[in-house]
């Protein structure tokens, strides 16, 4: 008799049970959460946009150092004359994972144009985890890391954060949170800065 009551209750409340099971999966599984966020990014609701009047003419160019993919320390000032796309991310961060396919697509579309530089600054404590995440998902973006202090105008600790510097080294975009970066509109905005 109790078994029949349980089965009857399950049939009656299957929708609620399914909802709570999915909710638990999203809460406790970073992969499930990043997949759900990736679906939201792919809708086009999270668009990045570089506004033409964003650059403050009185601000000085940004300066900080980073380690490139080969481990060499580079000062961002060495990249003056190029449009610099910087993304701060971590492999454990679901919003970072959600925007990663978009970042990979953008990188693939523009990586051969030497007027652009892509810096994917990883914030994982263990860089091996980041490298494994990229390899497992067949992402080819280069792995960079911060070397020293980064000005708050660039990065204040929120992941993901994306910054675009114009050819003079000034910030033209700072976006905290996930976004879609491989849209034709955004690529056109990047190319307009050349």
Tab-separated table of N, CA and C in Angstrom, residues 16-189:
chain	number	residue	atom	x	y	z
A	16	UNK	N	7.702	18.713	-10.651
A	16	UNK	CA	8.415	19.369	-9.550
A	16	UNK	C	9.705	18.628	-9.222
A	17	UNK	N	9.637	17.309	-9.196
A	17	UNK	CA	10.826	16.512	-8.901
A	17	UNK	C	11.907	16.723	-9.963
A	18	UNK	N	11.492	16.757	-11.203
A	18	UNK	CA	12.439	16.995	-12.297
A	18	UNK	C	13.061	18.385	-12.164
A	19	UNK	N	12.254	19.381	-11.858
A	19	UNK	CA	12.753	20.748	-11.674
A	19	UNK	C	13.805	20.786	-10.565
A	20	UNK	N	13.519	20.190	-9.415
A	20	UNK	CA	14.459	20.211	-8.294
A	20	UNK	C	15.722	19.410	-8.601
A	21	UNK	N	15.588	18.343	-9.329
A	21	UNK	CA	16.766	17.568	-9.723
A	21	UNK	C	17.662	18.389	-10.651
A	22	UNK	N	17.075	19.077	-11.622
A	22	UNK	CA	17.851	19.932	-12.525
A	22	UNK	C	18.473	21.099	-11.775
A	23	UNK	N	17.725	21.688	-10.853
A	23	UNK	CA	18.249	22.785	-10.041
A	23	UNK	C	19.456	22.333	-9.229
A	24	UNK	N	19.369	21.155	-8.616
A	24	UNK	CA	20.496	20.615	-7.848
A	24	UNK	C	21.697	20.360	-8.756
A	25	UNK	N	21.456	19.862	-9.945
A	25	UNK	CA	22.536	19.608	-10.894
A	25	UNK	C	23.249	20.909	-11.257
A	26	UNK	N	22.493	21.954	-11.530
A	26	UNK	CA	23.077	23.251	-11.896
A	26	UNK	C	23.834	23.854	-10.723
A	27	UNK	N	23.312	23.703	-9.519
A	27	UNK	CA	23.967	24.275	-8.346
A	27	UNK	C	25.273	23.558	-8.028
A	28	UNK	N	25.286	22.245	-8.131
A	28	UNK	CA	26.440	21.483	-7.675
A	28	UNK	C	27.410	21.050	-8.771
A	29	UNK	N	27.073	21.250	-10.024
A	29	UNK	CA	27.953	20.837	-11.119
A	29	UNK	C	28.403	22.054	-11.931
A	30	UNK	N	29.705	22.426	-11.829
A	30	UNK	CA	30.201	23.557	-12.619
A	30	UNK	C	30.005	23.351	-14.126
A	31	UNK	N	30.125	22.110	-14.579
A	31	UNK	CA	29.947	21.839	-16.012
A	31	UNK	C	28.510	22.092	-16.443
A	32	UNK	N	27.562	21.663	-15.637
A	32	UNK	CA	26.146	21.888	-15.960
A	32	UNK	C	25.820	23.372	-15.915
A	33	UNK	N	26.360	24.054	-14.913
A	33	UNK	CA	26.118	25.495	-14.790
A	33	UNK	C	26.716	26.243	-15.983
A	34	UNK	N	27.937	25.880	-16.379
A	34	UNK	CA	28.552	26.567	-17.514
A	34	UNK	C	27.810	26.257	-18.811
A	35	UNK	N	27.288	25.034	-18.950
A	35	UNK	CA	26.507	24.702	-20.148
A	35	UNK	C	25.254	25.567	-20.211
A	36	UNK	N	24.565	25.708	-19.083
A	36	UNK	CA	23.354	26.523	-19.040
A	36	UNK	C	23.670	27.981	-19.365
A	37	UNK	N	24.756	28.503	-18.790
A	37	UNK	CA	25.162	29.883	-19.072
A	37	UNK	C	25.584	30.043	-20.529
A	38	UNK	N	26.216	29.023	-21.091
A	38	UNK	CA	26.625	29.066	-22.498
A	38	UNK	C	25.400	29.176	-23.404
A	39	UNK	N	24.325	28.493	-23.035
A	39	UNK	CA	23.085	28.597	-23.817
A	39	UNK	C	22.552	30.028	-23.749
A	40	UNK	N	22.670	30.644	-22.578
A	40	UNK	CA	22.217	32.032	-22.427
A	40	UNK	C	23.071	32.978	-23.276
A	41	UNK	N	24.396	32.761	-23.287
A	41	UNK	CA	25.284	33.600	-24.109
A	41	UNK	C	24.948	33.452	-25.584
A	42	UNK	N	24.659	32.240	-26.012
A	42	UNK	CA	24.400	31.991	-27.437
A	42	UNK	C	23.102	32.631	-27.929
A	43	UNK	N	22.252	33.074	-27.021
A	43	UNK	CA	21.010	33.747	-27.435
A	43	UNK	C	21.268	35.150	-27.964
A	44	UNK	N	22.448	35.700	-27.669
A	44	UNK	CA	22.755	37.057	-28.101
A	44	UNK	C	22.371	38.117	-27.088
A	45	UNK	N	21.895	37.709	-25.922
A	45	UNK	CA	21.505	38.677	-24.896
A	45	UNK	C	22.700	39.314	-24.198
A	46	UNK	N	23.841	38.649	-24.229
A	46	UNK	CA	25.036	39.135	-23.540
A	46	UNK	C	26.052	39.620	-24.570
A	47	UNK	N	25.754	40.749	-25.193
A	47	UNK	CA	26.618	41.260	-26.253
A	47	UNK	C	27.644	42.239	-25.694
A	48	UNK	N	28.845	42.125	-26.188
A	48	UNK	CA	29.884	43.098	-25.873
A	48	UNK	C	29.811	44.203	-26.907
A	49	UNK	N	30.090	45.419	-26.479
A	49	UNK	CA	30.033	46.541	-27.413
A	49	UNK	C	31.095	47.566	-27.058
A	50	UNK	N	31.855	47.962	-28.055
A	50	UNK	CA	32.845	49.016	-27.888
A	50	UNK	C	32.207	50.306	-28.374
A	51	UNK	N	31.991	51.226	-27.459
A	51	UNK	CA	31.383	52.506	-27.824
A	51	UNK	C	32.458	53.444	-28.352
A	52	UNK	N	32.130	54.139	-29.417
A	52	UNK	CA	33.118	55.003	-30.074
A	52	UNK	C	33.637	56.102	-29.159
A	53	UNK	N	32.802	56.616	-28.265
A	53	UNK	CA	33.207	57.726	-27.402
A	53	UNK	C	33.681	57.256	-26.028
A	54	UNK	N	34.028	55.983	-25.894
A	54	UNK	CA	34.375	55.412	-24.596
A	54	UNK	C	35.738	55.887	-24.092
A	55	UNK	N	36.707	56.102	-24.961
A	55	UNK	CA	38.055	56.434	-24.535
A	55	UNK	C	38.100	57.846	-23.969
A	56	UNK	N	38.664	57.975	-22.787
A	56	UNK	CA	38.879	59.285	-22.181
A	56	UNK	C	40.200	59.825	-22.714
A	57	UNK	N	40.157	60.940	-23.364
A	57	UNK	CA	41.353	61.511	-24.005
A	57	UNK	C	42.439	61.871	-22.988
A	58	UNK	N	42.061	62.101	-21.723
A	58	UNK	CA	43.022	62.538	-20.711
A	58	UNK	C	43.683	61.393	-19.959
A	59	UNK	N	43.225	60.173	-20.154
A	59	UNK	CA	43.811	59.064	-19.415
A	59	UNK	C	45.132	58.633	-20.038
A	60	UNK	N	46.008	58.176	-19.160
A	60	UNK	CA	47.310	57.688	-19.618
A	60	UNK	C	47.159	56.242	-20.077
A	61	UNK	N	48.045	55.803	-20.963
A	61	UNK	CA	48.011	54.393	-21.357
A	61	UNK	C	48.221	53.492	-20.135
A	62	UNK	N	47.622	52.333	-20.164
A	62	UNK	CA	47.708	51.364	-19.072
A	62	UNK	C	49.072	50.676	-19.106
A	63	UNK	N	49.580	50.352	-17.911
A	63	UNK	CA	50.863	49.668	-17.842
A	63	UNK	C	50.802	48.543	-16.811
A	64	UNK	N	51.185	47.346	-17.201
A	64	UNK	CA	51.382	46.212	-16.310
A	64	UNK	C	52.128	45.134	-17.072
A	65	UNK	N	52.644	44.149	-16.341
A	65	UNK	CA	53.405	43.060	-16.955
A	65	UNK	C	52.626	41.757	-16.882
A	66	UNK	N	52.918	40.886	-17.821
A	66	UNK	CA	52.298	39.561	-17.842
A	66	UNK	C	53.311	38.551	-18.362
A	67	UNK	N	53.036	37.284	-18.087
A	67	UNK	CA	53.855	36.194	-18.618
A	67	UNK	C	53.143	35.636	-19.836
A	68	UNK	N	53.854	35.591	-20.961
A	68	UNK	CA	53.231	35.072	-22.178
A	68	UNK	C	53.207	33.542	-22.151
A	69	UNK	N	52.723	32.943	-23.217
A	69	UNK	CA	52.545	31.492	-23.271
A	69	UNK	C	53.862	30.733	-23.114
A	70	UNK	N	54.979	31.373	-23.464
A	70	UNK	CA	56.277	30.703	-23.326
A	70	UNK	C	56.938	31.003	-21.981
A	71	UNK	N	56.275	31.811	-21.113
A	71	UNK	CA	56.814	32.124	-19.798
A	71	UNK	C	57.622	33.408	-19.746
A	72	UNK	N	57.775	34.075	-20.874
A	72	UNK	CA	58.541	35.325	-20.936
A	72	UNK	C	57.711	36.464	-20.352
A	73	UNK	N	58.324	37.324	-19.542
A	73	UNK	CA	57.632	38.482	-18.971
A	73	UNK	C	57.636	39.616	-19.988
A	74	UNK	N	56.439	40.152	-20.238
A	74	UNK	CA	56.259	41.211	-21.238
A	74	UNK	C	55.515	42.370	-20.571
A	75	UNK	N	55.908	43.600	-20.904
A	75	UNK	CA	55.173	44.773	-20.431
A	75	UNK	C	54.129	45.122	-21.481
A	76	UNK	N	52.926	45.415	-21.039
A	76	UNK	CA	51.832	45.724	-21.962
A	76	UNK	C	52.182	46.908	-22.863
A	77	UNK	N	53.053	47.799	-22.391
A	77	UNK	CA	53.461	48.967	-23.187
A	77	UNK	C	54.169	48.550	-24.476
A	78	UNK	N	54.768	47.360	-24.486
A	78	UNK	CA	55.435	46.851	-25.686
A	78	UNK	C	54.445	46.564	-26.816
A	79	UNK	N	53.167	46.520	-26.491
A	79	UNK	CA	52.144	46.190	-27.493
A	79	UNK	C	51.493	47.427	-28.096
A	80	UNK	N	51.996	48.596	-27.735
A	80	UNK	CA	51.451	49.844	-28.283
A	80	UNK	C	51.508	49.788	-29.810
A	81	UNK	N	50.455	50.275	-30.440
A	81	UNK	CA	50.348	50.211	-31.892
A	81	UNK	C	49.474	49.054	-32.359
A	82	UNK	N	49.062	48.208	-31.412
A	82	UNK	CA	48.184	47.078	-31.721
A	82	UNK	C	46.919	47.189	-30.874
A	83	UNK	N	45.850	46.593	-31.350
A	83	UNK	CA	44.627	46.488	-30.562
A	83	UNK	C	44.795	45.255	-29.678
A	84	UNK	N	44.625	45.448	-28.365
A	84	UNK	CA	44.885	44.374	-27.408
A	84	UNK	C	43.574	43.937	-26.757
A	85	UNK	N	43.266	42.662	-26.889
A	85	UNK	CA	42.081	42.040	-26.295
A	85	UNK	C	42.555	41.218	-25.111
A	86	UNK	N	42.082	41.566	-23.903
A	86	UNK	CA	42.513	40.891	-22.679
A	86	UNK	C	41.298	40.259	-22.019
A	87	UNK	N	41.416	38.984	-21.661
A	87	UNK	CA	40.335	38.301	-20.955
A	87	UNK	C	40.920	37.631	-19.722
A	88	UNK	N	40.350	37.948	-18.548
A	88	UNK	CA	40.735	37.328	-17.289
A	88	UNK	C	39.734	36.213	-17.003
A	89	UNK	N	40.221	34.999	-16.783
A	89	UNK	CA	39.344	33.840	-16.637
A	89	UNK	C	39.978	32.802	-15.724
A	90	UNK	N	39.167	31.817	-15.332
A	90	UNK	CA	39.655	30.666	-14.572
A	90	UNK	C	38.865	29.434	-14.997
A	91	UNK	N	39.498	28.291	-14.929
A	91	UNK	CA	38.838	27.063	-15.386
A	91	UNK	C	37.711	26.627	-14.448
A	92	UNK	N	37.725	27.056	-13.201
A	92	UNK	CA	36.689	26.676	-12.239
A	92	UNK	C	35.479	27.613	-12.286
A	93	UNK	N	35.532	28.663	-13.093
A	93	UNK	CA	34.516	29.719	-13.133
A	93	UNK	C	33.457	29.400	-14.206
A	94	UNK	N	32.204	29.046	-13.819
A	94	UNK	CA	31.183	28.712	-14.820
A	94	UNK	C	30.916	29.815	-15.857
A	95	UNK	N	30.829	31.113	-15.492
A	95	UNK	CA	30.640	32.125	-16.542
A	95	UNK	C	31.831	32.208	-17.502
A	96	UNK	N	33.037	31.960	-16.981
A	96	UNK	CA	34.226	31.945	-17.850
A	96	UNK	C	34.130	30.798	-18.848
A	97	UNK	N	33.729	29.646	-18.363
A	97	UNK	CA	33.565	28.481	-19.231
A	97	UNK	C	32.473	28.726	-20.271
A	98	UNK	N	31.423	29.434	-19.858
A	98	UNK	CA	30.303	29.693	-20.770
A	98	UNK	C	30.714	30.554	-21.951
A	99	UNK	N	31.605	31.537	-21.726
A	99	UNK	CA	31.997	32.403	-22.827
A	99	UNK	C	33.210	31.887	-23.598
A	100	UNK	N	33.827	30.817	-23.117
A	100	UNK	CA	35.047	30.312	-23.761
A	100	UNK	C	34.863	29.927	-25.232
A	101	UNK	N	33.774	29.274	-25.650
A	101	UNK	CA	33.624	28.986	-27.086
A	101	UNK	C	33.596	30.264	-27.932
A	102	UNK	N	32.979	31.302	-27.422
A	102	UNK	CA	32.933	32.582	-28.127
A	102	UNK	C	34.334	33.183	-28.237
A	103	UNK	N	35.102	33.101	-27.148
A	103	UNK	CA	36.477	33.619	-27.159
A	103	UNK	C	37.347	32.829	-28.130
A	104	UNK	N	37.176	31.512	-28.138
A	104	UNK	CA	37.937	30.664	-29.065
A	104	UNK	C	37.613	31.035	-30.511
A	105	UNK	N	36.341	31.230	-30.809
A	105	UNK	CA	35.942	31.603	-32.172
A	105	UNK	C	36.524	32.951	-32.575
A	106	UNK	N	36.473	33.928	-31.678
A	106	UNK	CA	37.058	35.240	-31.963
A	106	UNK	C	38.554	35.106	-32.229
A	107	UNK	N	39.225	34.364	-31.372
A	107	UNK	CA	40.659	34.153	-31.527
A	107	UNK	C	40.972	33.494	-32.878
A	108	UNK	N	40.220	32.472	-33.248
A	108	UNK	CA	40.456	31.786	-34.522
A	108	UNK	C	40.259	32.732	-35.712
A	109	UNK	N	39.272	33.619	-35.613
A	109	UNK	CA	38.983	34.532	-36.721
A	109	UNK	C	40.049	35.607	-36.902
A	110	UNK	N	40.708	36.022	-35.798
A	110	UNK	CA	41.619	37.173	-35.878
A	110	UNK	C	43.072	36.878	-35.511
A	111	UNK	N	43.385	35.648	-35.130
A	111	UNK	CA	44.731	35.349	-34.630
A	111	UNK	C	45.833	35.585	-35.666
A	112	UNK	N	45.519	35.475	-36.948
A	112	UNK	CA	46.550	35.647	-37.984
A	112	UNK	C	46.757	37.105	-38.389
A	113	UNK	N	45.955	38.006	-37.850
A	113	UNK	CA	46.106	39.436	-38.125
A	113	UNK	C	47.012	40.018	-37.043
A	114	UNK	N	48.269	40.330	-37.404
A	114	UNK	CA	49.240	40.765	-36.400
A	114	UNK	C	48.976	42.160	-35.841
A	115	UNK	N	47.889	42.793	-36.258
A	115	UNK	CA	47.510	44.084	-35.680
A	115	UNK	C	46.724	43.887	-34.383
A	116	UNK	N	46.359	42.638	-34.082
A	116	UNK	CA	45.645	42.297	-32.853
A	116	UNK	C	46.532	41.430	-31.972
A	117	UNK	N	46.388	41.623	-30.660
A	117	UNK	CA	47.057	40.761	-29.689
A	117	UNK	C	45.988	40.250	-28.738
A	118	UNK	N	46.008	38.954	-28.477
A	118	UNK	CA	45.048	38.322	-27.567
A	118	UNK	C	45.783	37.836	-26.330
A	119	UNK	N	45.344	38.321	-25.177
A	119	UNK	CA	45.921	37.916	-23.895
A	119	UNK	C	44.822	37.270	-23.065
A	120	UNK	N	44.953	35.982	-22.847
A	120	UNK	CA	43.992	35.250	-22.046
A	120	UNK	C	44.652	34.967	-20.702
A	121	UNK	N	44.381	35.854	-19.727
A	121	UNK	CA	45.033	35.829	-18.412
A	121	UNK	C	44.330	34.838	-17.499
A	122	UNK	N	45.012	33.765	-17.199
A	122	UNK	CA	44.411	32.728	-16.366
A	122	UNK	C	44.635	33.026	-14.894
A	123	UNK	N	43.587	32.866	-14.105
A	123	UNK	CA	43.616	33.137	-12.672
A	123	UNK	C	43.574	31.866	-11.821
A	124	UNK	N	43.747	30.697	-12.423
A	124	UNK	CA	43.810	29.458	-11.656
A	124	UNK	C	45.083	29.446	-10.815
A	125	UNK	N	44.995	28.930	-9.589
A	125	UNK	CA	46.202	28.776	-8.778
A	125	UNK	C	47.118	27.729	-9.396
A	126	UNK	N	46.532	26.684	-9.928
A	126	UNK	CA	47.289	25.616	-10.578
A	126	UNK	C	47.110	25.755	-12.087
A	127	UNK	N	48.125	26.252	-12.758
A	127	UNK	CA	48.046	26.488	-14.209
A	127	UNK	C	47.858	25.189	-14.990
A	128	UNK	N	48.251	24.066	-14.409
A	128	UNK	CA	48.041	22.782	-15.076
A	128	UNK	C	46.555	22.489	-15.261
A	129	UNK	N	45.742	22.895	-14.286
A	129	UNK	CA	44.302	22.686	-14.406
A	129	UNK	C	43.753	23.493	-15.578
A	130	UNK	N	44.241	24.706	-15.743
A	130	UNK	CA	43.808	25.545	-16.859
A	130	UNK	C	44.226	24.912	-18.186
A	131	UNK	N	45.463	24.458	-18.256
A	131	UNK	CA	45.956	23.826	-19.488
A	131	UNK	C	45.157	22.563	-19.805
A	132	UNK	N	44.838	21.773	-18.785
A	132	UNK	CA	44.041	20.560	-18.990
A	132	UNK	C	42.635	20.903	-19.469
A	133	UNK	N	42.049	21.947	-18.899
A	133	UNK	CA	40.716	22.374	-19.323
A	133	UNK	C	40.729	22.771	-20.801
A	134	UNK	N	41.721	23.567	-21.204
A	134	UNK	CA	41.811	23.993	-22.608
A	134	UNK	C	41.996	22.788	-23.525
A	135	UNK	N	42.891	21.887	-23.145
A	135	UNK	CA	43.167	20.717	-23.975
A	135	UNK	C	41.943	19.812	-24.083
A	136	UNK	N	41.277	19.562	-22.956
A	136	UNK	CA	40.104	18.685	-22.938
A	136	UNK	C	39.004	19.208	-23.857
A	137	UNK	N	38.863	20.525	-23.924
A	137	UNK	CA	37.809	21.137	-24.729
A	137	UNK	C	38.293	21.586	-26.102
A	138	UNK	N	39.530	21.243	-26.439
A	138	UNK	CA	40.131	21.549	-27.739
A	138	UNK	C	40.140	23.045	-28.038
A	139	UNK	N	40.403	23.867	-26.987
A	139	UNK	CA	40.561	25.307	-27.168
A	139	UNK	C	42.036	25.579	-27.435
A	140	UNK	N	42.305	26.454	-28.376
A	140	UNK	CA	43.691	26.732	-28.765
A	140	UNK	C	44.188	28.086	-28.277
A	141	UNK	N	43.381	28.782	-27.475
A	141	UNK	CA	43.826	30.098	-27.010
A	141	UNK	C	45.110	29.948	-26.193
A	142	UNK	N	46.025	30.923	-26.303
A	142	UNK	CA	47.263	30.850	-25.526
A	142	UNK	C	46.995	31.143	-24.050
A	143	UNK	N	47.772	30.527	-23.201
A	143	UNK	CA	47.627	30.657	-21.755
A	143	UNK	C	48.621	31.691	-21.239
A	144	UNK	N	48.102	32.789	-20.686
A	144	UNK	CA	48.931	33.853	-20.120
A	144	UNK	C	48.641	33.969	-18.636
A	145	UNK	N	49.517	34.676	-17.919
A	145	UNK	CA	49.262	34.933	-16.500
A	145	UNK	C	49.826	36.304	-16.128
A	146	UNK	N	49.254	36.864	-15.084
A	146	UNK	CA	49.666	38.182	-14.609
A	146	UNK	C	51.032	38.063	-13.945
A	147	UNK	N	51.848	39.084	-14.142
A	147	UNK	CA	53.152	39.157	-13.493
A	147	UNK	C	53.224	40.503	-12.782
A	148	UNK	N	52.946	40.504	-11.505
A	148	UNK	CA	52.948	41.769	-10.753
A	148	UNK	C	51.544	42.321	-10.595
A	149	UNK	N	51.488	43.615	-10.322
A	149	UNK	CA	50.204	44.283	-10.072
A	149	UNK	C	49.538	44.735	-11.363
A	150	UNK	N	48.231	44.574	-11.392
A	150	UNK	CA	47.433	45.031	-12.529
A	150	UNK	C	46.574	46.194	-12.031
A	151	UNK	N	46.554	47.312	-12.761
A	151	UNK	CA	45.737	48.450	-12.324
A	151	UNK	C	44.255	48.073	-12.236
A	152	UNK	N	43.562	48.669	-11.269
A	152	UNK	CA	42.138	48.389	-11.071
A	152	UNK	C	41.314	48.773	-12.289
A	153	UNK	N	41.801	49.698	-13.107
A	153	UNK	CA	41.091	50.065	-14.340
A	153	UNK	C	41.013	48.882	-15.295
A	154	UNK	N	41.903	47.932	-15.116
A	154	UNK	CA	41.948	46.742	-15.959
A	154	UNK	C	41.251	45.561	-15.290
A	155	UNK	N	41.641	45.259	-14.052
A	155	UNK	CA	41.122	44.058	-13.401
A	155	UNK	C	41.036	44.264	-11.901
A	156	UNK	N	39.832	44.041	-11.362
A	156	UNK	CA	39.634	44.205	-9.922
A	156	UNK	C	39.287	42.891	-9.237
A	157	UNK	N	39.388	41.777	-9.935
A	157	UNK	CA	39.148	40.470	-9.347
A	157	UNK	C	37.894	39.768	-9.819
A	158	UNK	N	37.003	40.452	-10.524
A	158	UNK	CA	35.777	39.842	-11.025
A	158	UNK	C	36.092	38.967	-12.230
A	159	UNK	N	35.588	37.734	-12.199
A	159	UNK	CA	35.781	36.815	-13.328
A	159	UNK	C	34.433	36.484	-13.952
A	160	UNK	N	34.363	36.437	-15.251
A	160	UNK	CA	35.372	36.904	-16.199
A	160	UNK	C	35.342	38.429	-16.337
A	161	UNK	N	36.468	38.986	-16.716
A	161	UNK	CA	36.574	40.404	-17.072
A	161	UNK	C	37.288	40.475	-18.408
A	162	UNK	N	36.741	41.283	-19.309
A	162	UNK	CA	37.356	41.470	-20.620
A	162	UNK	C	37.641	42.948	-20.821
A	163	UNK	N	38.833	43.236	-21.321
A	163	UNK	CA	39.278	44.601	-21.557
A	163	UNK	C	39.840	44.682	-22.970
A	164	UNK	N	39.530	45.774	-23.652
A	164	UNK	CA	40.132	46.027	-24.961
A	164	UNK	C	40.889	47.344	-24.867
A	165	UNK	N	42.151	47.319	-25.323
A	165	UNK	CA	42.972	48.522	-25.382
A	165	UNK	C	43.114	48.936	-26.836
A	166	UNK	N	43.024	50.236	-27.095
A	166	UNK	CA	43.227	50.712	-28.459
A	166	UNK	C	44.716	50.765	-28.776
A	167	UNK	N	45.069	51.239	-29.951
A	167	UNK	CA	46.470	51.240	-30.380
A	167	UNK	C	47.346	52.155	-29.532
A	168	UNK	N	46.735	53.096	-28.814
A	168	UNK	CA	47.484	53.986	-27.928
A	168	UNK	C	47.638	53.388	-26.527
A	169	UNK	N	47.063	52.218	-26.306
A	169	UNK	CA	47.164	51.561	-25.011
A	169	UNK	C	46.128	52.037	-24.005
A	170	UNK	N	45.059	52.662	-24.480
A	170	UNK	CA	44.009	53.166	-23.595
A	170	UNK	C	42.805	52.232	-23.628
A	171	UNK	N	42.134	52.136	-22.483
A	171	UNK	CA	40.978	51.255	-22.346
A	171	UNK	C	39.801	51.794	-23.149
A	172	UNK	N	39.262	50.974	-24.046
A	172	UNK	CA	38.050	51.339	-24.796
A	172	UNK	C	36.877	50.445	-24.425
A	173	UNK	N	37.165	49.334	-23.731
A	173	UNK	CA	36.108	48.443	-23.251
A	173	UNK	C	36.589	47.760	-21.994
A	174	UNK	N	35.736	47.785	-20.974
A	174	UNK	CA	35.938	46.940	-19.791
A	174	UNK	C	34.585	46.336	-19.485
A	175	UNK	N	34.511	45.013	-19.629
A	175	UNK	CA	33.255	44.304	-19.406
A	175	UNK	C	33.467	43.247	-18.341
A	176	UNK	N	32.736	43.360	-17.234
A	176	UNK	CA	32.793	42.356	-16.180
A	176	UNK	C	31.581	41.442	-16.328
A	177	UNK	N	31.834	40.152	-16.361
A	177	UNK	CA	30.773	39.184	-16.584
A	177	UNK	C	30.911	38.583	-17.970
A	178	UNK	N	30.104	37.581	-18.234
A	178	UNK	CA	30.211	36.863	-19.508
A	178	UNK	C	29.572	37.662	-20.638
A	179	UNK	N	30.052	37.408	-21.834
A	179	UNK	CA	29.504	38.062	-23.028
A	179	UNK	C	29.848	37.226	-24.250
A	180	UNK	N	29.222	37.616	-25.360
A	180	UNK	CA	29.499	36.971	-26.651
A	180	UNK	C	30.469	37.870	-27.409
A	181	UNK	N	31.627	37.315	-27.782
A	181	UNK	CA	32.664	38.122	-28.426
A	181	UNK	C	32.905	37.764	-29.889
A	182	UNK	N	32.278	36.739	-30.403
A	182	UNK	CA	32.556	36.334	-31.783
A	182	UNK	C	31.487	36.796	-32.767
A	183	UNK	N	30.642	37.735	-32.349
A	183	UNK	CA	29.612	38.235	-33.266
A	183	UNK	C	30.251	39.118	-34.334
A	184	UNK	N	29.607	39.187	-35.475
A	184	UNK	CA	30.118	40.024	-36.572
A	184	UNK	C	30.173	41.489	-36.156
A	185	UNK	N	29.197	41.944	-35.357
A	185	UNK	CA	29.192	43.333	-34.887
A	185	UNK	C	30.420	43.637	-34.043
A	186	UNK	N	30.740	42.751	-33.102
A	186	UNK	CA	31.881	43.000	-32.228
A	186	UNK	C	33.187	42.949	-33.019
A	187	UNK	N	33.309	42.007	-33.921
A	187	UNK	CA	34.530	41.919	-34.747
A	187	UNK	C	34.674	43.184	-35.589
A	188	UNK	N	33.577	43.696	-36.125
A	188	UNK	CA	33.637	44.940	-36.890
A	188	UNK	C	34.080	46.102	-36.005
A	189	UNK	N	33.623	46.133	-34.748
A	189	UNK	CA	34.036	47.183	-33.833
A	189	UNK	C	35.537	47.104	-33.546
